[in-house]
Coordinates of C-alpha atoms in Angstrom, one line a residue:
Chain A
M75 CA -71.3 6.3 3.5
V76 CA -68.5 8.3 4.8
E77 CA -67.8 5.3 7.2
L78 CA -67.8 2.7 4.4
K79 CA -65.4 5.1 2.1
S80 CA -63.1 5.4 5.2
Q81 CA -63.1 1.6 5.9
R82 CA -62.4 0.9 2.2
D83 CA -59.6 3.5 2.1
L84 CA -58.2 2.2 5.1
D85 CA -58.2 -1.3 3.5
R86 CA -56.5 -0.1 0.5
F87 CA -53.7 1.5 2.4
F88 CA -53.4 -1.6 4.3
A89 CA -52.9 -3.8 1.1
V90 CA -50.7 -1.4 -0.6
S91 CA -48.3 -0.4 2.2
P92 CA -44.6 -1.8 1.6
E93 CA -44.3 -1.9 5.8
L94 CA -45.4 -4.8 7.6
L95 CA -48.8 -3.6 9.2
C96 CA -50.3 -6.0 11.7
V97 CA -52.9 -5.9 14.7
F98 CA -52.2 -8.3 17.5
S99 CA -53.5 -9.1 20.9
T100 CA -51.4 -8.4 24.0
S101 CA -50.7 -12.0 24.3
G102 CA -49.0 -11.7 20.9
S103 CA -51.6 -13.4 18.6
F104 CA -51.7 -12.0 15.2
L105 CA -55.2 -10.9 14.4
R106 CA -54.8 -9.0 11.1
W107 CA -51.7 -8.4 8.8
N108 CA -51.1 -7.1 5.3
T109 CA -49.5 -8.8 2.3
A110 CA -45.9 -7.3 3.0
W111 CA -45.7 -9.9 5.6
E112 CA -45.6 -12.6 2.8
S113 CA -43.4 -10.6 0.4
T114 CA -40.9 -9.7 3.4
L115 CA -40.7 -12.8 5.5
G116 CA -42.5 -15.3 3.4
H117 CA -45.2 -16.3 5.8
G118 CA -48.6 -17.0 4.4
A119 CA -51.9 -16.3 5.8
E120 CA -52.3 -19.8 7.4
E121 CA -48.9 -19.6 9.1
M122 CA -49.5 -16.2 10.5
S123 CA -52.8 -17.5 12.0
R124 CA -50.9 -19.9 14.0
L125 CA -47.8 -17.9 14.9
R126 CA -47.5 -15.5 17.9
F127 CA -45.3 -12.3 17.9
L128 CA -42.5 -13.9 20.1
D129 CA -42.4 -16.9 17.8
L130 CA -40.8 -14.8 15.2
V131 CA -38.3 -12.8 17.2
H132 CA -34.7 -13.7 17.3
P133 CA -33.7 -15.5 20.7
D134 CA -31.2 -12.6 21.3
D135 CA -33.9 -10.2 20.9
A136 CA -36.7 -12.0 22.6
G137 CA -36.0 -10.7 26.2
A138 CA -36.4 -7.1 25.0
A139 CA -39.6 -8.0 22.9
R140 CA -41.1 -9.7 25.9
G141 CA -40.8 -6.6 28.1
M142 CA -42.2 -4.5 25.3
L143 CA -45.4 -6.8 25.2
E144 CA -45.8 -6.7 28.8
R145 CA -45.8 -2.9 28.8
L146 CA -48.2 -2.8 25.9
G147 CA -50.2 -5.5 27.7
A148 CA -50.3 -3.5 30.8
A149 CA -51.6 -0.3 28.9
G150 CA -54.2 -2.3 27.0
A151 CA -55.7 -3.8 30.1
D152 CA -55.9 -0.5 32.0
P153 CA -59.1 1.3 31.2
V154 CA -58.3 4.7 32.2
G155 CA -54.6 5.1 31.3
T156 CA -53.2 6.8 28.3
P157 CA -52.1 4.9 25.1
V158 CA -48.8 3.6 25.1
R159 CA -46.5 4.0 21.9
I160 CA -43.2 1.9 21.7
R161 CA -40.5 2.0 19.0
I162 CA -38.3 -0.9 19.1
E163 CA -35.8 -2.6 16.4
N164 CA -35.5 -6.5 16.4
R165 CA -34.9 -9.5 14.2
F166 CA -37.8 -11.4 12.8
R167 CA -37.3 -14.9 11.3
T168 CA -38.4 -15.5 7.5
R169 CA -39.8 -18.7 6.2
S170 CA -36.2 -19.8 5.2
G171 CA -35.0 -19.7 8.6
L172 CA -33.0 -16.4 8.1
Y173 CA -33.7 -13.2 10.1
V174 CA -34.4 -9.8 9.0
R175 CA -34.1 -6.6 11.0
L176 CA -37.5 -4.8 11.5
S177 CA -38.0 -1.3 12.9
W178 CA -41.1 -1.2 14.8
S179 CA -43.9 1.5 15.9
L180 CA -46.1 0.1 18.2
L181 CA -49.6 1.5 19.8
S182 CA -51.5 0.1 22.6
V183 CA -54.8 1.6 23.0
T184 CA -55.9 1.7 26.7
G185 CA -58.7 -0.8 27.4
E186 CA -58.8 -2.5 24.1
G187 CA -56.2 -5.3 24.6
L188 CA -54.8 -4.8 21.3
V189 CA -51.7 -3.7 19.7
Y190 CA -51.4 -1.9 16.3
G191 CA -47.9 -2.4 14.7
S192 CA -46.0 -0.9 11.7
A193 CA -42.6 -2.4 10.8
R194 CA -40.1 -1.4 8.4
N195 CA -37.3 -3.7 7.0
V196 CA -34.2 -2.0 7.7
D197 CA -31.9 -5.0 7.5
K198 CA -30.0 -3.8 4.4
Q199 CA -29.7 -0.3 5.7
R200 CA -28.3 -1.6 9.0
R201 CA -25.9 -3.7 7.0
V202 CA -24.8 -0.9 4.8
E203 CA -24.4 1.3 7.7
R204 CA -22.2 -1.2 9.6
A205 CA -20.2 -1.9 6.3
L206 CA -19.7 1.9 6.1
M207 CA -18.9 2.5 9.7
Q208 CA -16.3 -0.4 9.7
R209 CA -14.7 0.9 6.7
I210 CA -14.5 4.4 8.3
E211 CA -13.2 3.1 11.6
S212 CA -10.7 0.7 9.9
K213 CA -9.4 3.6 7.8
M214 CA -9.2 5.8 10.8
Q215 CA -7.2 2.9 12.7
V216 CA -4.9 2.6 9.7
A217 CA -4.3 6.2 9.6
S218 CA -3.6 6.5 13.3
I219 CA -1.1 3.7 13.4
S220 CA 0.6 4.5 10.1
S221 CA 0.9 8.4 11.3
H222 CA 3.6 7.0 13.7
F223 CA 6.0 6.1 10.8
I224 CA 4.8 7.1 7.5
E225 CA 6.3 10.6 7.3
A226 CA 9.1 9.8 9.8
K227 CA 12.6 11.2 9.4
P228 CA 15.1 8.6 8.8
E229 CA 16.4 9.2 12.5
E230 CA 13.0 8.7 13.7
L231 CA 11.8 5.7 11.6
E232 CA 12.8 2.9 14.0
R233 CA 11.0 4.7 16.9
G234 CA 7.9 5.3 14.9
L235 CA 7.9 1.7 13.7
H236 CA 8.1 0.3 17.3
E237 CA 5.3 2.7 18.3
A238 CA 3.2 1.6 15.5
L239 CA 3.8 -2.2 16.4
A240 CA 2.9 -1.5 20.0
R241 CA -0.3 0.3 19.1
M242 CA -1.4 -2.6 16.9
G243 CA -0.2 -5.4 19.3
T244 CA -2.1 -3.9 22.2
A245 CA -5.4 -3.2 20.1
L246 CA -5.3 -6.5 18.8
E247 CA -4.5 -8.3 22.3
A248 CA -1.4 -9.8 21.0
D249 CA 1.7 -10.7 23.2
R250 CA 4.1 -9.9 20.3
C251 CA 3.5 -7.8 17.2
A252 CA 6.4 -7.6 14.8
L253 CA 7.4 -6.4 11.3
L254 CA 9.5 -9.4 9.6
V255 CA 11.5 -8.4 6.8
F256 CA 13.1 -11.1 4.6
A257 CA 16.3 -11.0 2.6
E258 CA 18.0 -13.6 0.6
Q259 CA 21.8 -13.1 0.7
G260 CA 23.0 -16.4 -0.1
A261 CA 20.6 -17.8 2.6
L262 CA 17.1 -16.8 3.4
R263 CA 17.1 -14.4 6.6
C264 CA 14.7 -12.6 8.5
E265 CA 15.4 -9.3 10.3
A266 CA 12.7 -8.1 12.8
R267 CA 11.3 -4.9 14.4
A268 CA 9.3 -6.0 17.4
W269 CA 7.1 -5.1 20.4
S270 CA 6.0 -7.5 23.0
V271 CA 4.2 -7.3 26.3
E272 CA 6.3 -7.4 29.6
G273 CA 7.7 -10.7 30.3
V274 CA 7.5 -11.8 26.7
P275 CA 10.6 -11.9 24.7
A276 CA 10.5 -9.2 22.0
T277 CA 12.1 -11.0 19.3
P278 CA 10.1 -13.2 17.2
C279 CA 10.9 -16.8 16.3
E280 CA 11.6 -16.2 12.7
A281 CA 14.3 -13.7 13.4
A282 CA 16.6 -16.8 14.7
A283 CA 15.2 -19.1 12.0
G284 CA 17.0 -20.9 9.1
Q285 CA 16.0 -21.4 5.5
E286 CA 14.3 -24.6 6.1
E287 CA 11.9 -23.0 8.9
L288 CA 11.1 -20.1 6.9
S289 CA 10.6 -21.3 3.4
W290 CA 7.0 -22.6 4.0
L291 CA 6.0 -19.3 5.4
L292 CA 7.6 -17.4 2.6
Q293 CA 5.8 -19.3 0.0
K294 CA 2.6 -18.8 1.6
L295 CA 3.5 -14.8 1.9
R296 CA 4.6 -14.9 -1.7
A297 CA 1.3 -16.4 -2.7
G298 CA -0.5 -13.3 -1.1
E299 CA -1.7 -15.6 1.7
A300 CA -2.4 -14.8 5.2
V301 CA -1.4 -17.6 7.7
S302 CA -3.8 -17.6 10.8
V303 CA -3.4 -20.5 13.2
M304 CA -5.0 -20.6 16.6
H305 CA -3.3 -24.0 17.5
L306 CA 0.0 -24.8 16.0
A307 CA -1.1 -28.6 15.7
N308 CA -3.3 -27.2 12.9
L309 CA -0.5 -26.1 10.8
P310 CA 0.0 -28.3 7.7
A311 CA 2.7 -31.1 7.5
E312 CA 4.8 -29.1 5.1
A313 CA 5.2 -26.2 7.9
A314 CA 6.5 -29.1 10.5
A315 CA 10.0 -27.1 10.8
M316 CA 8.0 -23.7 11.3
R317 CA 5.9 -25.4 13.6
A318 CA 8.8 -26.9 15.6
L319 CA 10.6 -23.3 15.7
L320 CA 7.3 -21.7 17.0
E321 CA 6.8 -24.4 19.7
R322 CA 10.5 -24.0 20.7
G323 CA 9.4 -20.4 21.3
G324 CA 6.6 -21.0 23.3
V325 CA 4.0 -19.8 20.9
K326 CA 0.4 -20.6 21.1
S327 CA -1.2 -19.0 18.2
I328 CA -0.1 -16.9 15.1
L329 CA -1.2 -14.5 12.5
R330 CA 1.3 -13.6 9.5
V331 CA 0.1 -11.3 7.0
P332 CA 2.0 -10.2 3.9
A333 CA 3.8 -6.9 4.0
A334 CA 4.1 -5.9 0.3
Y335 CA 3.8 -2.7 -1.8
A336 CA 3.3 -2.5 -5.5
G337 CA 3.4 -6.2 -6.0
R338 CA 6.8 -6.4 -4.2
L339 CA 6.8 -8.5 -0.8
I340 CA 9.1 -7.2 1.6
G341 CA 8.2 -9.4 4.7
A342 CA 5.3 -10.0 7.1
V343 CA 3.4 -8.4 9.8
S344 CA 3.1 -10.9 12.7
L345 CA 1.1 -11.5 15.7
D346 CA 1.9 -14.1 18.2
V347 CA 0.3 -15.0 21.7
V348 CA 2.2 -17.1 24.0
R349 CA -0.1 -17.3 27.0
Q350 CA -3.5 -18.4 25.7
P351 CA -4.3 -19.5 22.3
K352 CA -6.4 -16.9 20.3
S353 CA -7.9 -16.6 17.0
W354 CA -7.8 -13.2 15.2
G355 CA -10.8 -12.4 13.0
E356 CA -11.3 -10.9 9.4
A357 CA -10.9 -7.4 10.9
A358 CA -7.5 -8.0 12.3
R359 CA -6.3 -9.4 9.1
T360 CA -7.4 -6.5 7.1
L361 CA -5.9 -4.1 9.5
L362 CA -2.6 -6.2 9.1
L363 CA -3.0 -6.0 5.5
A364 CA -3.3 -2.3 5.4
I365 CA -0.5 -1.6 7.8
G366 CA 1.8 -4.2 6.2
E367 CA 1.2 -2.2 3.0
M368 CA 2.3 0.9 4.6
F369 CA 5.2 -0.8 6.3
A370 CA 6.4 -2.1 2.9
M371 CA 6.1 1.2 1.3
T372 CA 8.1 2.8 4.2
V373 CA 10.8 0.2 4.3
E374 CA 11.1 0.5 0.3
R375 CA 11.2 4.4 0.9
A376 CA 14.1 4.2 3.5
R377 CA 16.1 1.7 1.3
A378 CA 15.7 4.1 -1.6
E379 CA 16.7 6.9 0.4
D380 CA 19.6 4.9 1.9
A381 CA 20.6 3.8 -1.7
L382 CA 20.5 7.5 -2.7
R383 CA 22.6 8.8 0.2
R384 CA 25.1 6.1 -0.6
V385 CA 25.3 7.4 -4.3
I386 CA 25.6 11.0 -3.1
E387 CA 28.4 10.0 -0.7
Q388 CA 29.9 7.9 -3.4
Q389 CA 29.7 11.0 -5.9
E390 CA 31.3 13.4 -3.2
L391 CA 34.2 11.0 -2.6
M392 CA 34.9 10.8 -6.2
R393 CA 34.6 14.7 -6.7
A394 CA 37.2 14.9 -3.8
T395 CA 39.4 12.5 -5.5
I396 CA 39.3 14.1 -8.8
E397 CA 40.0 17.4 -7.3
Q398 CA 43.1 15.7 -5.6
Q399 CA 44.1 14.7 -8.9
N400 CA 43.7 17.7 -10.5
V401 CA 46.0 19.2 -8.0
A402 CA 48.5 16.3 -8.6
I403 CA 48.1 16.6 -12.3
Q404 CA 48.8 20.5 -12.3
T405 CA 51.8 19.9 -10.0
L406 CA 53.3 17.3 -12.4
S407 CA 52.5 19.4 -15.4
T408 CA 54.6 22.3 -14.1
P409 CA 57.5 20.5 -12.6
I410 CA 59.9 23.2 -11.9
I411 CA 63.5 22.0 -10.9
Q412 CA 66.4 23.8 -9.3
V413 CA 69.1 22.3 -11.2
W414 CA 71.8 24.6 -9.9
D415 CA 72.3 27.5 -7.8
G416 CA 70.2 30.3 -9.8
V417 CA 69.2 28.1 -12.5
L418 CA 65.6 26.7 -12.8
A419 CA 64.6 24.1 -15.3
L420 CA 60.9 23.5 -16.6
P421 CA 60.7 20.4 -18.6
L422 CA 57.3 20.7 -20.6
V423 CA 55.4 17.6 -21.9
G424 CA 52.2 17.5 -23.7
T425 CA 49.9 20.1 -25.1
I426 CA 50.3 23.6 -23.8
D427 CA 47.0 25.5 -24.2
G428 CA 46.3 29.1 -23.0
R429 CA 45.2 27.8 -19.5
R430 CA 48.1 25.7 -18.9
A431 CA 50.5 28.2 -20.2
A432 CA 49.2 31.0 -17.8
D433 CA 49.4 28.5 -14.9
I434 CA 53.0 27.6 -15.9
M435 CA 53.9 31.2 -16.1
E436 CA 52.3 32.0 -12.7
K437 CA 54.1 29.2 -11.0
L438 CA 57.5 29.8 -12.8
L439 CA 57.6 33.5 -12.1
Q440 CA 56.9 32.8 -8.4
R441 CA 59.7 30.3 -8.3
I442 CA 62.2 32.6 -9.9
V443 CA 61.2 35.4 -7.2
E444 CA 61.6 32.7 -4.4
T445 CA 64.7 31.4 -5.6
Q446 CA 66.3 34.7 -7.0
S447 CA 67.2 32.7 -10.0
R448 CA 69.1 34.0 -12.8
F449 CA 68.1 31.5 -15.6
A450 CA 64.9 29.7 -16.4
I451 CA 65.3 26.8 -18.9
L452 CA 62.2 25.8 -20.6
E453 CA 62.9 22.4 -22.0
L454 CA 60.7 21.6 -24.8
T455 CA 61.8 18.0 -25.9
G456 CA 58.5 16.5 -24.8
V457 CA 56.6 19.0 -26.8
E458 CA 56.0 17.6 -30.3
D459 CA 54.2 20.7 -31.7
V460 CA 52.7 23.9 -30.9
D461 CA 50.2 26.0 -32.5
T462 CA 50.6 29.8 -33.0
E463 CA 48.7 30.7 -29.9
T464 CA 51.0 28.5 -27.8
A465 CA 54.1 29.9 -29.4
H466 CA 52.9 33.4 -28.6
H467 CA 52.3 32.2 -24.9
L468 CA 56.0 30.7 -24.7
L469 CA 57.1 34.2 -26.0
K470 CA 55.1 36.1 -23.4
M471 CA 56.7 33.7 -20.7
L472 CA 60.2 34.5 -21.6
R473 CA 59.4 38.2 -21.7
S474 CA 57.8 38.0 -18.4
I475 CA 61.2 36.3 -17.1
E476 CA 63.1 39.1 -18.2
L477 CA 61.0 41.6 -16.6
L478 CA 62.0 40.1 -13.4
G479 CA 65.6 40.3 -14.2
A480 CA 66.2 36.7 -15.1
Q481 CA 67.0 35.0 -18.5
G482 CA 64.7 32.5 -20.3
V483 CA 66.7 29.9 -22.2
V484 CA 64.7 27.4 -24.6
A485 CA 66.1 24.1 -25.0
G486 CA 65.1 20.8 -27.0
V487 CA 63.1 22.5 -29.6
R488 CA 61.6 19.8 -32.1
P489 CA 61.0 20.3 -35.8
G490 CA 57.4 21.0 -35.5
V491 CA 57.8 23.5 -32.8
A492 CA 60.7 25.1 -34.7
Q493 CA 58.4 25.8 -37.6
T494 CA 55.8 27.5 -35.8
L495 CA 58.2 29.7 -33.8
S496 CA 60.0 30.7 -37.2
A497 CA 56.6 31.7 -38.5
L498 CA 56.0 34.2 -36.0
E499 CA 57.0 37.8 -36.6
V500 CA 58.9 38.1 -33.2
G501 CA 61.5 35.5 -33.2
L502 CA 63.9 34.2 -30.3
S503 CA 67.5 35.3 -30.1
P504 CA 69.6 32.4 -31.3
R505 CA 71.9 32.7 -28.4
F506 CA 69.3 31.8 -25.9
I507 CA 68.1 28.8 -27.9
Q508 CA 70.0 25.8 -26.9
H509 CA 70.3 22.2 -28.5
D510 CA 69.1 20.4 -25.3
L511 CA 69.1 20.6 -21.7
Q512 CA 72.8 19.8 -21.2
H513 CA 73.8 22.7 -23.6
A514 CA 71.4 25.0 -21.7
L515 CA 72.8 24.1 -18.4
R516 CA 76.4 24.6 -19.8
F517 CA 75.3 27.9 -21.1
C518 CA 73.7 29.0 -18.0
M519 CA 76.7 28.2 -15.7
G520 CA 79.1 29.7 -18.1
R521 CA 77.6 33.1 -18.0
P522 CA 78.4 35.3 -15.0
A523 CA 75.6 36.4 -12.5
A524 CA 75.9 40.2 -13.8
T525 CA 75.1 39.5 -17.4
A526 CA 71.9 37.5 -16.8
G527 CA 69.1 39.6 -17.9
S528 CA 71.1 42.4 -19.2
T529 CA 71.0 41.3 -22.7
A530 CA 67.7 41.3 -24.7
S531 CA 66.7 37.9 -25.7
L532 CA 63.9 39.1 -27.9
R533 CA 64.2 41.1 -31.1
Chain B
M1386 CA -23.5 -24.9 -18.6
K1387 CA -26.6 -22.9 -18.9
T1388 CA -26.9 -19.1 -18.5
L1389 CA -29.7 -18.3 -16.2
S1390 CA -29.6 -14.6 -16.2
Y1391 CA -27.3 -11.8 -17.0
G1392 CA -27.3 -8.0 -15.5
E1393 CA -25.1 -5.3 -16.9
I1394 CA -24.3 -1.5 -15.9
T1395 CA -23.3 1.0 -18.6
D1396 CA -22.1 4.3 -18.1
G1397 CA -21.5 6.7 -21.2
G1398 CA -22.1 3.6 -23.5
L1399 CA -19.5 1.5 -21.8
S1400 CA -20.3 -1.6 -19.8
V1401 CA -18.8 -1.0 -16.2
F1402 CA -20.2 -3.8 -14.5
Q1403 CA -21.6 -7.3 -15.2
S1404 CA -23.3 -10.0 -13.2
V1405 CA -23.8 -13.6 -14.7
A1406 CA -25.8 -16.3 -13.1
R1407 CA -24.8 -19.7 -14.7
L1408 CA -25.9 -23.0 -13.9
E1409 CA -22.9 -25.5 -14.4
D1410 CA -23.6 -29.2 -15.5
D1411 CA -22.9 -30.6 -12.0
G1412 CA -25.6 -28.5 -10.5
R1413 CA -23.5 -25.7 -9.2
L1414 CA -24.6 -22.2 -9.5
V1415 CA -22.0 -19.8 -10.4
L1416 CA -22.7 -16.0 -9.8
S1417 CA -20.0 -13.9 -11.1
F1418 CA -19.4 -10.1 -10.5
E1419 CA -17.2 -7.9 -12.7
G1420 CA -16.2 -4.5 -13.0
A1421 CA -17.1 -1.5 -10.6
I1422 CA -20.5 -0.2 -9.3
R1423 CA -20.1 3.8 -8.9
I1424 CA -23.5 4.8 -10.2
D1425 CA -26.1 6.3 -7.9
N1426 CA -29.1 3.9 -8.8
P1427 CA -27.7 0.6 -9.9
Y1428 CA -31.2 -0.8 -9.6
R1429 CA -32.2 1.2 -12.9
Y1430 CA -30.0 -1.3 -14.7
L1431 CA -30.3 -4.3 -12.5
S1432 CA -33.8 -4.5 -11.3
S1433 CA -34.7 -7.0 -14.0
Y1434 CA -31.9 -9.0 -13.4
L1435 CA -32.8 -9.4 -9.9
D1436 CA -36.5 -10.2 -10.7
E1437 CA -35.3 -12.8 -13.1
L1438 CA -32.9 -14.4 -10.3
A1439 CA -35.9 -14.5 -7.9
R1440 CA -37.9 -16.3 -10.7
V1441 CA -35.2 -18.9 -12.0
L1442 CA -33.5 -20.0 -8.8
P1443 CA -36.0 -21.8 -7.3
Q1444 CA -36.7 -23.6 -10.7
H1445 CA -33.3 -25.5 -10.6
P1446 CA -32.0 -28.4 -8.5
I1447 CA -28.8 -26.4 -7.4
T1448 CA -26.5 -28.4 -5.2
S1449 CA -24.0 -25.5 -4.2
T1450 CA -23.1 -22.1 -5.1
T1451 CA -19.9 -20.2 -6.0
M1452 CA -20.0 -16.4 -6.0
D1453 CA -17.2 -14.8 -7.6
F1454 CA -16.0 -11.3 -6.7
V1455 CA -12.5 -11.6 -7.8
K1456 CA -13.0 -9.3 -10.9
M1457 CA -15.3 -6.8 -8.9
R1458 CA -13.0 -4.0 -8.4
F1459 CA -15.2 -1.4 -6.7
C1460 CA -18.7 -1.0 -5.1
N1461 CA -20.1 2.2 -3.6
S1462 CA -22.7 2.1 -0.9
N1463 CA -25.6 2.1 -3.4
G1464 CA -24.1 -1.0 -4.9
F1465 CA -24.1 -2.6 -1.6
Y1466 CA -27.8 -2.9 -1.9
V1467 CA -27.7 -4.8 -5.0
I1468 CA -25.1 -7.0 -3.6
M1469 CA -27.2 -7.8 -0.8
D1470 CA -30.4 -8.5 -2.9
I1471 CA -28.3 -10.8 -5.0
V1472 CA -26.6 -12.8 -2.1
D1473 CA -29.9 -12.7 -0.1
A1474 CA -31.7 -14.4 -3.0
V1475 CA -29.1 -16.9 -3.2
Y1476 CA -29.3 -17.7 0.7
N1477 CA -33.1 -17.7 0.6
L1478 CA -33.6 -19.5 -2.6
V1479 CA -31.0 -21.8 -2.8
H1480 CA -29.8 -25.0 -0.8
G1481 CA -26.3 -26.1 -0.1
P1482 CA -22.9 -24.6 0.5
V1483 CA -21.8 -21.2 -0.7
L1484 CA -18.1 -20.6 -1.8
V1485 CA -17.0 -16.9 -2.1
R1486 CA -14.4 -16.3 -4.1
R1487 CA -12.5 -12.9 -3.4
V1488 CA -9.2 -10.9 -3.9
S1489 CA -6.8 -11.9 -1.1
D1490 CA -5.4 -8.3 -0.4
D1491 CA -8.5 -6.1 -1.3
D1492 CA -9.6 -4.7 1.9
W1493 CA -13.1 -3.6 0.9
Q1494 CA -13.7 -7.3 0.0
H1495 CA -12.4 -8.4 3.1
E1496 CA -14.1 -6.0 5.5
T1497 CA -17.5 -5.4 3.7
L1498 CA -18.2 -8.8 1.9
P1499 CA -18.9 -10.5 5.3
I1500 CA -21.3 -7.8 6.2
L1501 CA -23.2 -7.7 3.0
L1502 CA -23.2 -11.7 2.9
N1503 CA -24.7 -11.3 6.5
L1504 CA -22.3 -13.7 8.1
N1505 CA -23.5 -12.7 11.6
E1506 CA -26.3 -15.1 10.9
E1507 CA -25.2 -18.2 12.0
H1508 CA -27.1 -20.1 9.3
I1509 CA -25.3 -18.2 6.6
A1510 CA -21.9 -18.3 8.2
A1511 CA -22.4 -22.2 8.6
R1512 CA -23.0 -22.4 4.8
T1513 CA -20.2 -20.1 3.7
T1514 CA -16.7 -20.5 2.9
F1515 CA -14.3 -18.1 1.6
E1516 CA -11.3 -18.7 -1.3
D1517 CA -8.9 -16.0 -1.3
L1518 CA -7.2 -15.4 -4.6
R1519 CA -4.7 -13.0 -6.2
E1520 CA -6.1 -10.3 -8.1
P1521 CA -6.0 -11.4 -11.9

């Protein structure tokens, strides 16, 4: 009873297992198998009874599978040896002709000539692992290449770009690797930064190209398309001008990928070979696309920094100009003229506020001392009006002139100025107010030197 | 045009991913993928869609297939298994060429899709062509 129950349990486990279970002879003929074979590979019972183990193995994996079967067969034929257990992974053909990756655990019992096998479908798991590993590797490659230039200082940028191009060109086995930057300034132009292997000109053909030769490529890049051509003869008829350009440059194969950032195309990352024709796969295209985006971002950043630097320089220039103009205006606003020996004249024009009055006073007093002048004529013909505060400033100026031992003379007072001055409690002595500059000069020249400053002008 | 099957993933009540299998009048199967798969167990939402695909695909005289990933923005590693189940069902159950539409500058679609499609298999690679389009 125990034996029967054990057999029944075994059959049930055999039937329910999602893994592919089987027993086959050391010659590879299947003797028993479970339903997972049909659900996983699609092979029915009739087919399985005709098939041998090696019939289902992928041709590329057949050599290893054959060796494994020989080892298992040798163990099965040996009546005194120890059981052999083997783990192996290979691809098995499905009924539709596609292959599924199986991970096997196999056991050959000595002297029986039978192999017990359990296989798990690891096809999707391996594909996911490969996909994730490829993502990780490509991200690391992008990070490694872009580290040469992504945070480079402006003065180190060109060197960084060149190193990145060299890394890419070497990794992708190109003869030349370049960053092409397009600009339309009247006509389409291409500026290039490039690396090449020894003996190959570093400058890509596009750098010397004209509008006609570049337009097809630019159209493709603007559409977000890469151009990958192993043989130039495969370029379309519309690209005839570009093809001729590349042929003149001795190029055999090309790959051009857009370099764009935030939807703005700046140019392309290019690979050329000039020795043997070459085809670059999806991985190269993806790498160039990612690096192209980094290049575009860096070029845009450099352009923005350059523009900002120019704005700052312009602002500095403007600030310097404004300062020079301020000095000139200040000089012009206080034009102190020595009109005669010992006589200074200061024609005032425009508004005189407190700051300007202080400035005028400082310069005038200094000039009086320098020239040892006896008279300073304040010529007010150009001053239409003054407010009370300004009038006080004028009076203060006259008082200061007297303290230096000179005499202040006011000339050319206009009606508006006269009204304000007359309203002040402290007035001007009429002797030192002259009708105009001519009268003021005559007044000064008519007075002996000893009298200057000796008479109080304010009362 | 006839809709053969429809699968959807919702997250917090919002639809985040949809896949539709349509049969066009000219016998072309169009499988569209739209949105993003970010959840841990997409099978919870899509197992009935996969079962339905496996059931209905052999029933129709399909001449060619278009798989459109242009509106699929992201897929995590759990989603890779679902995508592989769908594309494997197509390659196993449907005859004829397969056109894969993808975004021209999306690196995950360029790097990962060929692996999920199992293009290492010559039979599959021979049936498959890509159309690279700009992101809508």
